[in-house]
């Protein structure tokens, strides 16, 4: 047994429920024999990884489904040891560099070199090359991206790289230019309902359109989220019909409440309160950028039109600092204090023209 | 180190006594210099030390010159023990060994903890009421800060429940793992790695029954003189395997080997003896190592400290075979009682009654207060306090009368000062002084505080005399106009006990109390944020001026003068948060592994996806309570997040923290049994009473 998302995940390009044109194109590409490096990008939950898996299957056939998980140890320049979980088959290898943090360059380099320097021994293999799938490629550090760029050219003969990213904006241009860019758009509401209905029919579930529409709308183009919510609702209620109450994830509600706290009162002691809430969010593994974004969205909803631009401006500034800096809490808190003081000044009607 | 290790150290002491005597003679020639070194930390205080250095020193050197100080210096390297443990040896015995508790009543541990441990051990031996529990009582992990009587509790219970303790000890010179990059010449030599030994020890110790008598067992288990295992009390068929001296499990191969040995020992059905693992929490170090801080991306298992998760393999940690009992720092009331007991037994049994004076109640209070719940260090300082009073007392008793009395009062001051040097964590002292200097933001012309003594006022005036007024700023910069600061940043920088990164954390934790308006807050935190993000990713690219920037930025932004409203310094919550984050990450990793067990192609979950999107499903599974497909319970560490609105928290930061820690406790799955209500959850330091703030 597994989650519905995993269980009903399409296995081949033909099974895919939406973007048929894209599937056809990938199919012909896999047949052609001259397979390029690829970069799949699109919003999360659009089906990038599913498509990558289908592509691999198209390339190598069933053998690629035999997965094993290896734990590998890498040595950093500072003689620190890193252990990394690597999912691989005989034909491909999959890594998520964000799980090794700042040392992704080491891991990427070592791994690629190793793969590039070994020939495919399986003579029944359809292709000479192996495929390296890099998840969350947009979280690769600059170093790692630079390292990637050279290897991509050098070892083209026996290795292909498939990158998977949410947006191409964080990838350096040389990498983008070496890849075939494939955009996987989020499914439309109708497409999502179609998928949900398919799952419901496989599960022999009674549903009605109203409920499914609501789920699809709530998911906002994120198929994975829709299916997870669908499953959760089914487990809680059993029957899905009529209006369903979809609860937001805990962390999202929490962020909204923090936003409310900021607007309710602005004082040094309130800063302290908000800080403890921020800590709480951080310790639940919510990425700080997501925290900042969610709270900022909430605050912007609540404030006067003239303040919105400023709030977002500072959110952007502190987000940049957060990426460079070490202590995320400083920047989150600094933004909170900034918003509080902007808001307060707005109410006391102090001229802020010289502020920026 | 735990009390258990003293036993072996006594033994070694004999062998190394010749060596140490030689060294002692070297040090005897210059006791005064070593003495001065010990007192140095106080010189960093603005106030001159309150005690008379020369007086007490002459007293000391008259009576105890050859014994105490010299040896103390000679020992640490040879025995690997910390200094102040050795300082106070009398008759070659430490009080901590002499007065080790032998009955439950003497233990200074909260009664409920002792009962928990006892209960577990009973179940392990007898199997509880139904007799079936025995199967699940395989590993007991005792965790807690150092000096909270974890091992002692076990030993005391071994008398009471009548079992023997089999202990593993590391040898010194051997590598744990066979294939370490080492040796390479001894090609044909049979080399049994420490890991093999450990494995053999564990499997035999847990399963083999007592065919051999206690004494024989010890000889048959010893593979080499350095790694010997000795049953510590009589063998009656009941035995506990104690793992305290763990191999270096921060080394990944060692860790894997260790964990697999442990795993197989636990899973072995024939194993009949429970394993007790004692893990002292080593707190996270203050310095920010280049990558120990949580960045936006997740690290691998990037932990530098030994905790239960590094010791036990994850497969065991969540299995029913492992029970964790965490000890808390020893409560002041219990500690005081235990110290008093020691004092009274010491002075009643050894017949020293007439000869010298007991350490006064005041001293005991002081020790209790400064020990931070570490009973081992408390007893050490107690013995130290006793030795000083023992050496000084004869002088006083010989000259009775008015003169003697004045000496007595002087001595009280002396012992207090000496105790402060030995027992108090010096770092905190100077650290909070430093924080006070910065956060009170004193500037030229500030009115002296009401509590300041005449001398302080005088000194402040002198400082002001030397300060030049800064030139007036032009009108468009008038908002940046400040009076000259009394804080000498360069001096602070040279004396600071902590690095800039930790300082910034302390400032961040505390600044809000010192600000009056949000704009001041904004200034401080914006500086902190800026400094944190200046410089590069690794430590070598870090901004070399961080300390100055943090300090000056804070001084510039704070109001002047700072309103005094009884601000209390707090430790940064940051580290608790870091711990929470680690727990959350562990939860994520568990869920990830759980998902990966059902892995199909393309179904790999990244941790971000799990953290952000899985919450509702995990909750639903929890509620449905299905058995075949059950997520690991650790997911609650990240998936549950309930908003608790602290209404009373606005004014009192201590309450605020209570709220958050309660919040955390909700997630704690009820495993962590909290007691000791006396212990303040937020952790502000009571040891802070610097008058000069």
mmCIF file of C-alpha atoms in Angstrom, chain A residues 1-3 5-6 9 11 44 49-50 53 56-57 64-65 67 69 80-81 83 85 87 92 94 96 98-103 135-136 139 222 224-225 228-229 231-232 235-236 249-251 254 257-258 261 264 266-273 275-277 279-290 318 321 323-331 333-334 337-338 340-341 344-345 355, chain B residues 251-253 290-291 293-302 304 501 504-505 508-509 511-512 515-519 521-522 525-526 528-530 532-533 535 573-574 577 580-581 584-585 588 592 594-596 598-609 611-614 616-617 619-621 623-624 628-629 636-646 649-650 653 656 660 663-664 667:
data_model
loop_
_atom_site.group_PDB
_atom_site.id
_atom_site.type_symbol
_atom_site.label_atom_id
_atom_site.label_comp_id
_atom_site.label_asym_id
_atom_site.label_seq_id
_atom_site.Cartn_x
_atom_site.Cartn_y
_atom_site.Cartn_z
ATOM 1 C CA UNK A 1 0.000 0.000 0.000
ATOM 2 C CA UNK A 2 1.126 3.483 -0.599
ATOM 3 C CA UNK A 3 -0.232 6.966 -0.917
ATOM 4 C CA UNK A 5 -0.235 10.076 -5.284
ATOM 5 C CA UNK A 6 2.383 7.397 -5.586
ATOM 6 C CA UNK A 9 1.176 7.865 -10.661
ATOM 7 C CA UNK A 11 4.024 4.869 -15.369
ATOM 8 C CA UNK A 44 5.478 22.315 -8.110
ATOM 9 C CA UNK A 49 9.065 14.146 -11.940
ATOM 10 C CA UNK A 50 6.327 11.924 -13.254
ATOM 11 C CA UNK A 53 10.175 8.893 -14.848
ATOM 12 C CA UNK A 56 13.308 7.154 -18.492
ATOM 13 C CA UNK A 57 10.969 4.269 -18.944
ATOM 14 C CA UNK A 64 14.717 1.259 -15.033
ATOM 15 C CA UNK A 65 12.056 0.513 -12.465
ATOM 16 C CA UNK A 67 15.465 0.823 -7.901
ATOM 17 C CA UNK A 69 18.808 3.071 -2.487
ATOM 18 C CA UNK A 80 34.111 16.357 6.677
ATOM 19 C CA UNK A 81 32.107 13.337 5.775
ATOM 20 C CA UNK A 83 26.393 10.730 3.730
ATOM 21 C CA UNK A 85 21.028 8.767 -0.010
ATOM 22 C CA UNK A 87 18.317 6.334 -5.601
ATOM 23 C CA UNK A 92 19.996 6.115 -14.069
ATOM 24 C CA UNK A 94 18.851 10.364 -8.936
ATOM 25 C CA UNK A 96 18.597 15.785 -4.515
ATOM 26 C CA UNK A 98 19.564 20.356 -1.439
ATOM 27 C CA UNK A 99 19.869 17.523 1.048
ATOM 28 C CA UNK A 100 23.602 17.997 1.267
ATOM 29 C CA UNK A 101 23.479 21.740 1.729
ATOM 30 C CA UNK A 102 26.517 23.745 0.872
ATOM 31 C CA UNK A 103 28.555 20.797 -0.227
ATOM 32 C CA UNK A 135 15.989 17.176 -8.445
ATOM 33 C CA UNK A 136 15.476 20.703 -7.188
ATOM 34 C CA UNK A 139 18.654 25.048 -5.202
ATOM 35 C CA UNK A 222 -0.734 21.556 -7.737
ATOM 36 C CA UNK A 224 0.157 16.450 -5.847
ATOM 37 C CA UNK A 225 -1.504 18.647 -3.302
ATOM 38 C CA UNK A 228 -3.053 14.436 -0.996
ATOM 39 C CA UNK A 229 -6.003 16.543 0.099
ATOM 40 C CA UNK A 231 -6.928 11.230 0.194
ATOM 41 C CA UNK A 232 -6.929 13.033 3.510
ATOM 42 C CA UNK A 235 -9.859 9.167 5.210
ATOM 43 C CA UNK A 236 -11.534 11.664 7.454
ATOM 44 C CA UNK A 249 -2.063 23.118 6.238
ATOM 45 C CA UNK A 250 -1.190 23.930 9.821
ATOM 46 C CA UNK A 251 1.801 26.002 8.916
ATOM 47 C CA UNK A 254 -0.038 29.660 11.565
ATOM 48 C CA UNK A 257 -2.058 34.316 12.409
ATOM 49 C CA UNK A 258 1.436 35.671 12.730
ATOM 50 C CA UNK A 261 -0.321 39.609 15.168
ATOM 51 C CA UNK A 264 -2.795 44.095 15.693
ATOM 52 C CA UNK A 266 3.319 47.203 17.113
ATOM 53 C CA UNK A 267 5.637 47.346 20.084
ATOM 54 C CA UNK A 268 8.948 45.882 21.195
ATOM 55 C CA UNK A 269 7.185 43.289 23.313
ATOM 56 C CA UNK A 270 5.100 42.241 20.345
ATOM 57 C CA UNK A 271 8.301 41.749 18.422
ATOM 58 C CA UNK A 272 9.315 39.258 21.080
ATOM 59 C CA UNK A 273 6.045 37.398 20.725
ATOM 60 C CA UNK A 275 9.824 36.011 17.263
ATOM 61 C CA UNK A 276 8.814 33.013 19.319
ATOM 62 C CA UNK A 277 6.207 32.187 16.693
ATOM 63 C CA UNK A 279 11.053 30.126 15.869
ATOM 64 C CA UNK A 280 8.203 27.712 16.153
ATOM 65 C CA UNK A 281 7.650 27.771 12.411
ATOM 66 C CA UNK A 282 11.336 27.330 11.700
ATOM 67 C CA UNK A 283 11.632 24.372 14.010
ATOM 68 C CA UNK A 284 8.863 22.691 12.068
ATOM 69 C CA UNK A 285 11.087 22.692 9.025
ATOM 70 C CA UNK A 286 9.139 25.276 7.096
ATOM 71 C CA UNK A 287 11.677 26.929 4.788
ATOM 72 C CA UNK A 288 12.249 30.535 5.871
ATOM 73 C CA UNK A 289 11.582 31.917 2.419
ATOM 74 C CA UNK A 290 8.192 30.270 2.442
ATOM 75 C CA UNK A 318 15.436 40.657 3.525
ATOM 76 C CA UNK A 321 19.941 38.778 2.819
ATOM 77 C CA UNK A 323 20.003 33.661 1.184
ATOM 78 C CA UNK A 324 23.441 35.072 1.825
ATOM 79 C CA UNK A 325 23.353 35.069 5.587
ATOM 80 C CA UNK A 326 23.427 32.315 8.141
ATOM 81 C CA UNK A 327 20.884 33.144 10.758
ATOM 82 C CA UNK A 328 17.497 33.176 9.109
ATOM 83 C CA UNK A 329 15.728 34.440 12.175
ATOM 84 C CA UNK A 330 17.548 37.772 12.043
ATOM 85 C CA UNK A 331 16.218 38.574 8.639
ATOM 86 C CA UNK A 333 12.617 39.416 12.469
ATOM 87 C CA UNK A 334 14.144 42.425 10.794
ATOM 88 C CA UNK A 337 10.094 44.982 12.729
ATOM 89 C CA UNK A 338 10.329 46.959 9.523
ATOM 90 C CA UNK A 340 5.607 47.117 12.148
ATOM 91 C CA UNK A 341 7.387 50.392 12.053
ATOM 92 C CA UNK A 344 2.878 52.458 12.832
ATOM 93 C CA UNK A 345 4.313 55.448 11.055
ATOM 94 C CA UNK A 355 12.707 57.113 4.328
ATOM 95 C CA UNK B 251 33.175 9.070 12.767
ATOM 96 C CA UNK B 252 30.693 7.616 10.293
ATOM 97 C CA UNK B 253 32.219 4.144 9.734
ATOM 98 C CA UNK B 290 30.906 27.450 9.178
ATOM 99 C CA UNK B 291 27.924 25.322 8.462
ATOM 100 C CA UNK B 293 23.651 26.700 11.400
ATOM 101 C CA UNK B 294 20.439 25.929 9.717
ATOM 102 C CA UNK B 295 20.487 27.305 6.273
ATOM 103 C CA UNK B 296 17.571 27.304 4.013
ATOM 104 C CA UNK B 297 18.588 24.019 2.546
ATOM 105 C CA UNK B 298 18.822 20.845 4.485
ATOM 106 C CA UNK B 299 22.047 19.276 5.517
ATOM 107 C CA UNK B 300 22.907 15.676 5.735
ATOM 108 C CA UNK B 301 23.272 14.357 9.210
ATOM 109 C CA UNK B 302 25.257 17.378 10.149
ATOM 110 C CA UNK B 304 28.491 17.611 15.934
ATOM 111 C CA UNK B 501 28.304 35.491 15.785
ATOM 112 C CA UNK B 504 24.818 38.836 17.788
ATOM 113 C CA UNK B 505 22.558 36.018 18.929
ATOM 114 C CA UNK B 508 19.051 39.605 19.203
ATOM 115 C CA UNK B 509 17.551 37.718 22.108
ATOM 116 C CA UNK B 511 17.519 43.932 22.581
ATOM 117 C CA UNK B 512 13.765 44.376 22.649
ATOM 118 C CA UNK B 515 14.290 49.632 23.267
ATOM 119 C CA UNK B 516 11.525 52.103 23.818
ATOM 120 C CA UNK B 517 10.254 52.461 20.303
ATOM 121 C CA UNK B 518 10.003 50.326 17.232
ATOM 122 C CA UNK B 519 12.386 52.498 15.303
ATOM 123 C CA UNK B 521 14.290 47.992 17.406
ATOM 124 C CA UNK B 522 14.386 48.389 13.691
ATOM 125 C CA UNK B 525 17.821 44.219 14.094
ATOM 126 C CA UNK B 526 18.573 45.752 10.747
ATOM 127 C CA UNK B 528 22.245 42.428 12.888
ATOM 128 C CA UNK B 529 20.639 41.356 9.665
ATOM 129 C CA UNK B 530 23.071 43.336 7.604
ATOM 130 C CA UNK B 532 24.889 38.493 9.159
ATOM 131 C CA UNK B 533 24.512 38.761 5.431
ATOM 132 C CA UNK B 535 30.626 38.467 3.764
ATOM 133 C CA UNK B 573 16.398 30.692 22.130
ATOM 134 C CA UNK B 574 18.256 30.078 18.941
ATOM 135 C CA UNK B 577 15.249 26.210 18.097
ATOM 136 C CA UNK B 580 13.823 21.610 17.531
ATOM 137 C CA UNK B 581 14.811 21.985 13.926
ATOM 138 C CA UNK B 584 11.882 18.181 12.848
ATOM 139 C CA UNK B 585 14.433 17.189 10.259
ATOM 140 C CA UNK B 588 11.191 14.487 7.926
ATOM 141 C CA UNK B 592 10.998 10.241 3.715
ATOM 142 C CA UNK B 594 8.885 5.549 5.080
ATOM 143 C CA UNK B 595 7.765 6.857 1.708
ATOM 144 C CA UNK B 596 10.823 5.473 0.026
ATOM 145 C CA UNK B 598 7.174 2.081 -1.221
ATOM 146 C CA UNK B 599 9.306 3.652 -3.831
ATOM 147 C CA UNK B 600 8.377 3.481 -7.440
ATOM 148 C CA UNK B 601 10.046 5.290 -10.239
ATOM 149 C CA UNK B 602 9.511 9.010 -10.136
ATOM 150 C CA UNK B 603 7.986 8.948 -6.702
ATOM 151 C CA UNK B 604 10.865 10.394 -4.805
ATOM 152 C CA UNK B 605 9.777 12.994 -2.319
ATOM 153 C CA UNK B 606 11.945 15.911 -1.438
ATOM 154 C CA UNK B 607 11.910 17.134 2.107
ATOM 155 C CA UNK B 608 10.418 20.464 1.199
ATOM 156 C CA UNK B 609 7.446 18.788 -0.394
ATOM 157 C CA UNK B 611 7.173 19.515 5.044
ATOM 158 C CA UNK B 612 4.817 21.737 3.124
ATOM 159 C CA UNK B 613 2.248 19.410 1.659
ATOM 160 C CA UNK B 614 2.058 16.196 3.616
ATOM 161 C CA UNK B 616 -3.030 16.872 6.199
ATOM 162 C CA UNK B 617 -2.497 13.351 4.929
ATOM 163 C CA UNK B 619 -2.848 13.710 10.217
ATOM 164 C CA UNK B 620 -5.579 11.775 8.475
ATOM 165 C CA UNK B 621 -3.548 8.604 8.724
ATOM 166 C CA UNK B 623 -6.682 9.588 12.969
ATOM 167 C CA UNK B 624 -7.634 6.633 10.855
ATOM 168 C CA UNK B 628 -0.739 -1.760 7.717
ATOM 169 C CA UNK B 629 0.372 1.622 6.449
ATOM 170 C CA UNK B 636 4.426 15.178 14.408
ATOM 171 C CA UNK B 637 7.633 17.028 15.011
ATOM 172 C CA UNK B 638 7.043 18.942 11.827
ATOM 173 C CA UNK B 639 3.457 18.332 10.776
ATOM 174 C CA UNK B 640 1.694 19.503 13.917
ATOM 175 C CA UNK B 641 1.707 23.191 14.452
ATOM 176 C CA UNK B 642 -0.953 24.622 16.629
ATOM 177 C CA UNK B 643 -1.207 28.294 17.163
ATOM 178 C CA UNK B 644 -1.331 29.080 20.825
ATOM 179 C CA UNK B 645 -1.952 32.648 21.601
ATOM 180 C CA UNK B 646 -0.204 33.684 24.766
ATOM 181 C CA UNK B 649 2.972 37.149 27.465
ATOM 182 C CA UNK B 650 3.099 40.778 26.544
ATOM 183 C CA UNK B 653 9.308 37.267 28.636
ATOM 184 C CA UNK B 656 6.372 33.849 26.933
ATOM 185 C CA UNK B 660 6.278 28.103 23.743
ATOM 186 C CA UNK B 663 3.601 24.181 22.934
ATOM 187 C CA UNK B 664 6.551 22.017 22.173
ATOM 188 C CA UNK B 667 4.200 17.593 20.216
#
